[in-house]
Amino acid sequence: MNRETSAAWHYHNLTKHSYESVRKDRHYLDWETQPLPFKVYPDLPPIPLPREWEELRSSALAALNPSPVGDDKAPTLTDLSALLYFSAGILKSRRYPGGEMFFRAASCTGALYEIEIYLVCRDLEGLRAGVYHFNPGDFSLRLMRPGDYRGLIASAAGDEPSLLYAPVVLIFSGTFWRNAWKYRNRTYRHFGWDNGTILANTLAVSVGYGLSTKVVLGFEDETLNELLNLDVKREVVLSLVSLGRDRDTVLGRKQTLEPLKLGVVAQKGEIDYPEMRQMHSATFLTSAQEVAEWRSHHYSPKHPAPQGESFRLAPAPVEKYPDSVERVISRRGSSRSFQRKSITFEQFSTILHYASLNLWADFLSSSGTLNDWYLIVHDVDGVQPGSYFFHRDRRAIELLRTGNFRNLAGRLGLEQALPADAAFDVFFLSDLHAVLEALGNRGYRAAQLEAGILGGKIYLASYAVHLGATGLTFYDDEVADFFSPHARGKSAIFLMACGPGRKRPSAF
Ligand SMILES: Cc1cc2nc3c(=O)[nH]c(=O)nc-3n(C[C@H](O)[C@H](O)[C@H](O)COP(=O)(O)O)c2cc1C
């Protein structure tokens, strides 16, 4: 198949970081145009969400391993409330001279929180059928469209089976300016990462409630943007999650969309970055047939058998770290420094093992992945410091090169101390040539999103075993060069550092 992939390559190359580019292209924040942290609909009344729920039954580690299809179950309003809180709610705040920062359940580049969540449901106990916007600021929903629009979503998604039976669908969008204020053209990569870290929490909490979930990336973009009345120069739908499972299908239920006119509080001094919008438009699917055709292709990674010495992981059973997923999310925070202390092989294995288990998404085959795991190990008991490749299918790491790479890891991670001081770093690299060949430009969106979800799962697994973690940015080509020849031709997508960390002191 000859897919159109030039837009993804153009954008990817345009937004690479290098030692030279970060020096040549310095950017200073304009505090006059600092974006609002929330999307506000001034004319829609808030529907406050309940703030009390029972602690979940599932441990965080167990929650990282969802089964393909859960029970027939619909979430209650309390389940939804907990799910939204632990996905994107405000868990901490910190005062600073100019105001107050609100930190949310999932990590986010620059704490700018550009991802919005919308909820679409049938009639549920305590919530009538409709399309709602979730505002974490006042922890409320706002009804944008009354009525059951799930049929329209399922049909726009080419009758994706999980959506045909889902009582609730969450829609995630990205708001360009809220992140581009600081990161400019890089924001489109951040959309995938920051949507992904939220999704990791959503998926894990859903397991705790026994709800089936599936991440869906195949849908007609224009229909969903219209459903949410988005001004697509500013905000665009990125992904969907089906939540729960009914016996009855929504198949064949079609709705027509009436245009909406909803006022939104405007941002000051927005700057448009057309290259990101062009990149996004190039990923569009424009008909249900195109969606179905796109979904019928999968990228299957072909990894050579280990050539070097390899070591099987020895993860802990879930019972050893019984903290519930909410407890783990509540104590999560990005490590601001690492202590340069060793971690056990069991902690290391547990993080890699649980973070790499099942991810149900329409862009992945059952055991598939778009990202490969390359590691730099600094200080893990019983593991020689060096670089490694993680064979997910074999549950083993293969030694690529021994050496003390602390300084080098710091350099690869944009000259920051965090990846140098961590116990180990995970670099996600993708064979973008093959991924884009299979999935076209939309494959770029999928690769970034999957890396974000995996990063979010690494956060959860690290905090479950009482360690710290942080997402990081990197010098693209230097990362690929460092792991070559094994990684020859691959592209750096995302970086996570893990180890005994210190968090930012929280206000609570
Ligand atoms: C994709 C991603 C990239 C990040 N990159 C960096 C980074 O390069 N340096 C850094 O110190 N923190 C980085 N962070 C951490 C964020 O600054 C942090 O998530 C944000 O301030 C919110 O704080 P919290 O994670 O403690 O809740 C990154 C986080 C994510 C999700």
PDB file of C-alpha atoms in Angstrom, residues 19 31 34 42 74 130-131 147 187 227 241 246 267 284 326 332 340 343 428 452 479 484:
ATOM      1  CA  TYR A  19      21.672  20.773  20.529  1.00  0.00           C
ATOM      2  CA  TRP A  31       2.928  36.368  30.515  1.00  0.00           C
ATOM      3  CA  GLN A  34      -0.779  33.290  29.309  1.00  0.00           C
ATOM      4  CA  PRO A  42     -20.194  31.077  30.480  1.00  0.00           C
ATOM      5  CA  ALA A  74     -22.565   0.679  32.669  1.00  0.00           C
ATOM      6  CA  GLY A 130     -26.434  14.076  26.269  1.00  0.00           C
ATOM      7  CA  VAL A 131     -23.115  15.509  25.218  1.00  0.00           C
ATOM      8  CA  GLY A 147     -30.138  13.513  23.594  1.00  0.00           C
ATOM      9  CA  THR A 187       2.362  21.107  20.688  1.00  0.00           C
ATOM     10  CA  LEU A 227     -20.712  17.283  17.479  1.00  0.00           C
ATOM     11  CA  VAL A 241     -12.638   5.839  24.690  1.00  0.00           C
ATOM     12  CA  ASP A 246     -24.497  -2.733  27.207  1.00  0.00           C
ATOM     13  CA  GLN A 267      -8.047  33.653  25.141  1.00  0.00           C
ATOM     14  CA  PHE A 284      -8.186  13.138   8.817  1.00  0.00           C
ATOM     15  CA  GLU A 326      -6.427   5.995  43.338  1.00  0.00           C
ATOM     16  CA  ARG A 332       1.992  10.524  41.651  1.00  0.00           C
ATOM     17  CA  ARG A 340      21.172   8.316  42.396  1.00  0.00           C
ATOM     18  CA  ILE A 343      16.568   0.016  42.786  1.00  0.00           C
ATOM     19  CA  PHE A 428      10.378   4.932  23.071  1.00  0.00           C
ATOM     20  CA  GLY A 452       1.949   8.812  25.944  1.00  0.00           C
ATOM     21  CA  VAL A 479      18.748   9.294  20.735  1.00  0.00           C
ATOM     22  CA  SER A 484      22.045   2.286  16.637  1.00  0.00           C
TER      23      SER A 484
END
